[in-house]
GROMACS .gro file of C-alpha atoms in nm:
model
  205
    1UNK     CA    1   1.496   0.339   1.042
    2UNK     CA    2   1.582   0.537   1.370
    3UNK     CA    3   1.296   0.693   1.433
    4UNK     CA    4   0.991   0.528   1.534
    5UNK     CA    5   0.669   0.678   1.337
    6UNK     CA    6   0.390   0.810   1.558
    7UNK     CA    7   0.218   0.986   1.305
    8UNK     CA    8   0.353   1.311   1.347
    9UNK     CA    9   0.496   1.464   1.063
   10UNK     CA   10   0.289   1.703   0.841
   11UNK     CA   11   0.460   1.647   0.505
   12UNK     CA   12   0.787   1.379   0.411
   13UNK     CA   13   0.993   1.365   0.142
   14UNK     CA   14   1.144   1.075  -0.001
   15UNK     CA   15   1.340   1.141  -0.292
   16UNK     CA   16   1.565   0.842  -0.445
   17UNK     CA   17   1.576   0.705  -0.102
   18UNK     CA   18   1.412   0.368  -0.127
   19UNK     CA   19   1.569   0.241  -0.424
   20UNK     CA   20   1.905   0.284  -0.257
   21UNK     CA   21   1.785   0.065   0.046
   22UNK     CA   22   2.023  -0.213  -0.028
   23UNK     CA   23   1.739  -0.535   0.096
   24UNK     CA   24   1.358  -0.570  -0.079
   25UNK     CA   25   1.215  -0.654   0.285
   26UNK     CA   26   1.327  -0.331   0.408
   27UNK     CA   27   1.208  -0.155   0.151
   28UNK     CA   28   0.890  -0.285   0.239
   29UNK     CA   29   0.905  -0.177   0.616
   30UNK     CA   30   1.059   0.193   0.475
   31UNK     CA   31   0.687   0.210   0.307
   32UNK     CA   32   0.497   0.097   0.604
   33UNK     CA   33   0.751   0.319   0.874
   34UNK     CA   34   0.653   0.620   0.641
   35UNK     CA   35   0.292   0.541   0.603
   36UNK     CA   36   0.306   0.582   1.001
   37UNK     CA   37   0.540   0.864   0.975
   38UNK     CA   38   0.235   1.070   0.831
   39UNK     CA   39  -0.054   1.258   1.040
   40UNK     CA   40  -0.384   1.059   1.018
   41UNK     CA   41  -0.581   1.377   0.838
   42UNK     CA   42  -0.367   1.573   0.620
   43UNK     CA   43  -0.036   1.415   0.591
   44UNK     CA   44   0.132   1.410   0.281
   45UNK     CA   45   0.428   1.178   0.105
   46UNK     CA   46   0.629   1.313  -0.150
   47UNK     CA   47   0.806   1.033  -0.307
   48UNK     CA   48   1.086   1.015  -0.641
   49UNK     CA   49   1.150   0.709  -0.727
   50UNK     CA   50   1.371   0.610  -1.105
   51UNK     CA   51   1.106   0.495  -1.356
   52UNK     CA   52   1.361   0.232  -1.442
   53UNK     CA   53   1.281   0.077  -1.089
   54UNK     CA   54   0.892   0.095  -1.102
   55UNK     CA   55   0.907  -0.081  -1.452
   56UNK     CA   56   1.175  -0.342  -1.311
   57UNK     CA   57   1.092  -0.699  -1.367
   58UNK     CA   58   0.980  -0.761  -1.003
   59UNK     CA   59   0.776  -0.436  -1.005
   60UNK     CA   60   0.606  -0.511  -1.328
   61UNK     CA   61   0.442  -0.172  -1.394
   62UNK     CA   62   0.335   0.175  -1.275
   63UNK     CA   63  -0.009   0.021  -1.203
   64UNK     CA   64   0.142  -0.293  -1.027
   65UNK     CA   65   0.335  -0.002  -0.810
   66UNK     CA   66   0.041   0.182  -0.715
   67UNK     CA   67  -0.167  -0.110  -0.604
   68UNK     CA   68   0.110  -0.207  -0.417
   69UNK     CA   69   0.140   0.197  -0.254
   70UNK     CA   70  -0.231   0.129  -0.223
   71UNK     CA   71  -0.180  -0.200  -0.015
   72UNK     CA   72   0.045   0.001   0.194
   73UNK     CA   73  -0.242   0.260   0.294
   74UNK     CA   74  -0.161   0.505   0.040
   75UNK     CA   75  -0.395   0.716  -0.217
   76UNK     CA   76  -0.257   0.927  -0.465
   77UNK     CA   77  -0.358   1.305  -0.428
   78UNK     CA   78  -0.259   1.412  -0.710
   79UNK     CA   79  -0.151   1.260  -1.099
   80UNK     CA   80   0.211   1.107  -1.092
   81UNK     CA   81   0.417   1.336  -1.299
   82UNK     CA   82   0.711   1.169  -1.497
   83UNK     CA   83   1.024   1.283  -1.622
   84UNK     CA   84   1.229   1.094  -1.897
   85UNK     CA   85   1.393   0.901  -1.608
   86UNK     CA   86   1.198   1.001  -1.251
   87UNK     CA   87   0.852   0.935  -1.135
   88UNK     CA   88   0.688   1.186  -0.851
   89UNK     CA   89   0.389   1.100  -0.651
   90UNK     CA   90   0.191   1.308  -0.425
   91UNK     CA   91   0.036   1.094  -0.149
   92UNK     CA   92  -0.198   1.086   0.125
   93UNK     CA   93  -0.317   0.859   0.385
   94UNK     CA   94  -0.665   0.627   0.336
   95UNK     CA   95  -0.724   0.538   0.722
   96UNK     CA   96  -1.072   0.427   0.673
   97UNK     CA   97  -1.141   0.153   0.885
   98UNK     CA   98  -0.819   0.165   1.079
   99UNK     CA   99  -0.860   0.108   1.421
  100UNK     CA  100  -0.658   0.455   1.553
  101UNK     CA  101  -0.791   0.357   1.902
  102UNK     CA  102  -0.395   0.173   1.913
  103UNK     CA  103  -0.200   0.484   1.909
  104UNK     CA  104  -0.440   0.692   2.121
  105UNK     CA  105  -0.503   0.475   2.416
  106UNK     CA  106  -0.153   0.349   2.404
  107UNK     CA  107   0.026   0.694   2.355
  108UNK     CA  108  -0.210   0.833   2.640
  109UNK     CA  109  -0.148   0.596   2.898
  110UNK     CA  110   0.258   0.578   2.819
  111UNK     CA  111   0.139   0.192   2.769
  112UNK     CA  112   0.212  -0.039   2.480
  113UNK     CA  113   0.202  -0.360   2.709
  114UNK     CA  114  -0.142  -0.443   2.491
  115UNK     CA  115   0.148  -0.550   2.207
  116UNK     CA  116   0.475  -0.702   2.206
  117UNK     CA  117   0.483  -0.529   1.861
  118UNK     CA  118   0.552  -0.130   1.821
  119UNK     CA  119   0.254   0.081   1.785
  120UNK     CA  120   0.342   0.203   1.437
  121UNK     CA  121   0.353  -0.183   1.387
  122UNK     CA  122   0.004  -0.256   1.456
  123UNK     CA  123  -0.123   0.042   1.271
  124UNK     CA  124   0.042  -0.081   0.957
  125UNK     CA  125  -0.012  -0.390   1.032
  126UNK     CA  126  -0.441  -0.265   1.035
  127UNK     CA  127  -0.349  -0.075   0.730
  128UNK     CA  128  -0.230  -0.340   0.509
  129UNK     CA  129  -0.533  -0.581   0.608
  130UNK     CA  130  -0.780  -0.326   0.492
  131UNK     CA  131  -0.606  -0.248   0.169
  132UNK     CA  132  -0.405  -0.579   0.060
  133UNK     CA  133  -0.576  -0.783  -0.263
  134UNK     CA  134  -0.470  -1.124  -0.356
  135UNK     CA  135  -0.271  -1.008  -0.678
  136UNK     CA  136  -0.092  -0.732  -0.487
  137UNK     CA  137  -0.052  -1.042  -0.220
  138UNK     CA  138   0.060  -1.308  -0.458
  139UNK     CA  139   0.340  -1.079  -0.642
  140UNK     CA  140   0.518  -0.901  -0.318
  141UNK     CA  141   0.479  -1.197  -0.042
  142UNK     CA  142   0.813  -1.392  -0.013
  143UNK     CA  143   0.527  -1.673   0.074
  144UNK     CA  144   0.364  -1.706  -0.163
  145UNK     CA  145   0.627  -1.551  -0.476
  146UNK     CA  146   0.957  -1.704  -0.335
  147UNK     CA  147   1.137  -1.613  -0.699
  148UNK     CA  148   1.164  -1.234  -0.567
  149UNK     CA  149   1.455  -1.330  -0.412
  150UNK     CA  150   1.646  -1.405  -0.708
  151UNK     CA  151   1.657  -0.984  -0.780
  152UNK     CA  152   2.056  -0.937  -0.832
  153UNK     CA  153   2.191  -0.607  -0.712
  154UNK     CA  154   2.099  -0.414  -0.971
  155UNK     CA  155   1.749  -0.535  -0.949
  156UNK     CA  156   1.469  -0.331  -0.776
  157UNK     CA  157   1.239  -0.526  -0.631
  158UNK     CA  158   0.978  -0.503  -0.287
  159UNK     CA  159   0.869  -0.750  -0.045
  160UNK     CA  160   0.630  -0.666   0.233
  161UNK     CA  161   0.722  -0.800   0.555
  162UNK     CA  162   0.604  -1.112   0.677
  163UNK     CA  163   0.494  -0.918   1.007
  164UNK     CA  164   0.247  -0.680   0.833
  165UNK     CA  165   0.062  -0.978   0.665
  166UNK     CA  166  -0.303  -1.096   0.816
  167UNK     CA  167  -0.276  -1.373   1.014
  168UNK     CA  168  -0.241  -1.681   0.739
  169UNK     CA  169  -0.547  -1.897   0.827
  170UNK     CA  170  -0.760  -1.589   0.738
  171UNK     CA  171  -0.547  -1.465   0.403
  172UNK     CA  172  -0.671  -1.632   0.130
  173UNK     CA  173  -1.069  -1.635   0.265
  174UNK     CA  174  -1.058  -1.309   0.392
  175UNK     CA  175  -0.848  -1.169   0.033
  176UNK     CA  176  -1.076  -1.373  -0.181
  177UNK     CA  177  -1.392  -1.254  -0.032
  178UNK     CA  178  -1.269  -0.910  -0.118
  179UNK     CA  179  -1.247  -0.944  -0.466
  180UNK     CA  180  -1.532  -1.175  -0.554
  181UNK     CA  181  -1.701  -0.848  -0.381
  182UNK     CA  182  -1.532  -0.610  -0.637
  183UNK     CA  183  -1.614  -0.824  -0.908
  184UNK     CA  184  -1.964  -0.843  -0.831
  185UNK     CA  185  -1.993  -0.414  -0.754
  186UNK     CA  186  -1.808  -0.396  -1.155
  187UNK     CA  187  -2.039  -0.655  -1.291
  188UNK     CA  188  -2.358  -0.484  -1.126
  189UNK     CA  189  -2.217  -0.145  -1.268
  190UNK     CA  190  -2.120  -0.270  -1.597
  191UNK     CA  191  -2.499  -0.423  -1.614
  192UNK     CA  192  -2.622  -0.082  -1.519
  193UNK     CA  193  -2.374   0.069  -1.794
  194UNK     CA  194  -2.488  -0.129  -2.054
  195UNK     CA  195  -2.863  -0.119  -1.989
  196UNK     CA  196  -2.849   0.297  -1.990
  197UNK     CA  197  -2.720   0.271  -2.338
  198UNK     CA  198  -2.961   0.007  -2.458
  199UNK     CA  199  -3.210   0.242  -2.365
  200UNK     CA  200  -3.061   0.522  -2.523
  201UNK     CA  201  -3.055   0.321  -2.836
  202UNK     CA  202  -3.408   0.268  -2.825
  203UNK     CA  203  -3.505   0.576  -2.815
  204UNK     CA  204  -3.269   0.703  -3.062
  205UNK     CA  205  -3.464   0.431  -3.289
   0.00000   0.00000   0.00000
């Protein structure tokens, strides 16, 4: 938490580090800080985390976990490999349709006056608004899930900081929009699915 990110680090590893952060918001901000940590083209996260945690009641499930790495910025580049006990990702950066523009005109001109916020603030900050869906939303916002808080000690659990949310009057239209838009792109492909193989079973008759 010493080092402010500015994208400069090739490869990190974080190995049974963020389970032993002792608050849920700051495990949020570790994911965002090393998000930021990363280079914007090839930078790579290796995180070890306790399957125990991942599959914790305020976690849910491996695929809760990566939607929630997801909302972060992160994409897997490679399978998750599991031990009886441990869970190992390999992950990259998705900066599509981050504005990068913050860090380079900022960093260039030794000026962050633009922002009262640090720079690796508004980056994850961009990140998060890009990638964040309304389930991923619902079940790690202290806003709108208050009962996270009621993790004991020996609870894992993750809350994203209230900072790196999108402004609230534009949450729920902006988060709905995005997944009545998913919906409709697996609906069209599941049409498309289904009319290849009526086909195929007309011919086959």
């Amino acid at each position: 938490f010493e080092i402010e990110p500015i994208q400069h680090y090739d490869v990190v590893v974080c190995s049974m580090v963020i389970n032993c952060v002792p608050e849920p918001v700051k495990r949020g901000e570790m994911l965002a800080r090393l998000f930021t940590h990363l280079k914007v083209s090839d930078g790579v996260l290796l995180l070890v985390l306790p399957i125990r945690c991942i599959q914790s009641k305020f976690i849910g499930s491996f695929d809760s976990f990566d939607k929630l790495l997801q909302s972060f910025g992160f994409i897997q580049l490679l399978p998750i490999k599991t031990t009886p006990r441990l869970a190992f990702y390999v992950l990259g950066c998705n900066h599509n349709q981050i504005d990068h523009t913050i860090y380079s005109k900022s960093l260039n001109q030794n000026d962050s006056a633009t922002s009262k916020d640090p720079l690796w603030m508004q980056v994850s900050r961009a990140s998060v608004s890009k990638h964040i869906d309304i389930g991923t939303l619902t079940r790690f916002s202290l806003g709108l899930n208050p009962s996270i808080t009621s993790a004991g000690p020996n609870e894992f659990s993750v809350i994203i900081p209230s900072w790196l949310l999108p402004e609230p009057a534009h949450n729920d239209k902006e988060l709905k929009h995005k997944d009545v838009n998913k919906k409709n792109k697996e609906k069209k492909k599941n049409k498309r699915v289904m009319n290849s193989n009526q086909k195929l079973s007309k011919k086959s008759t």
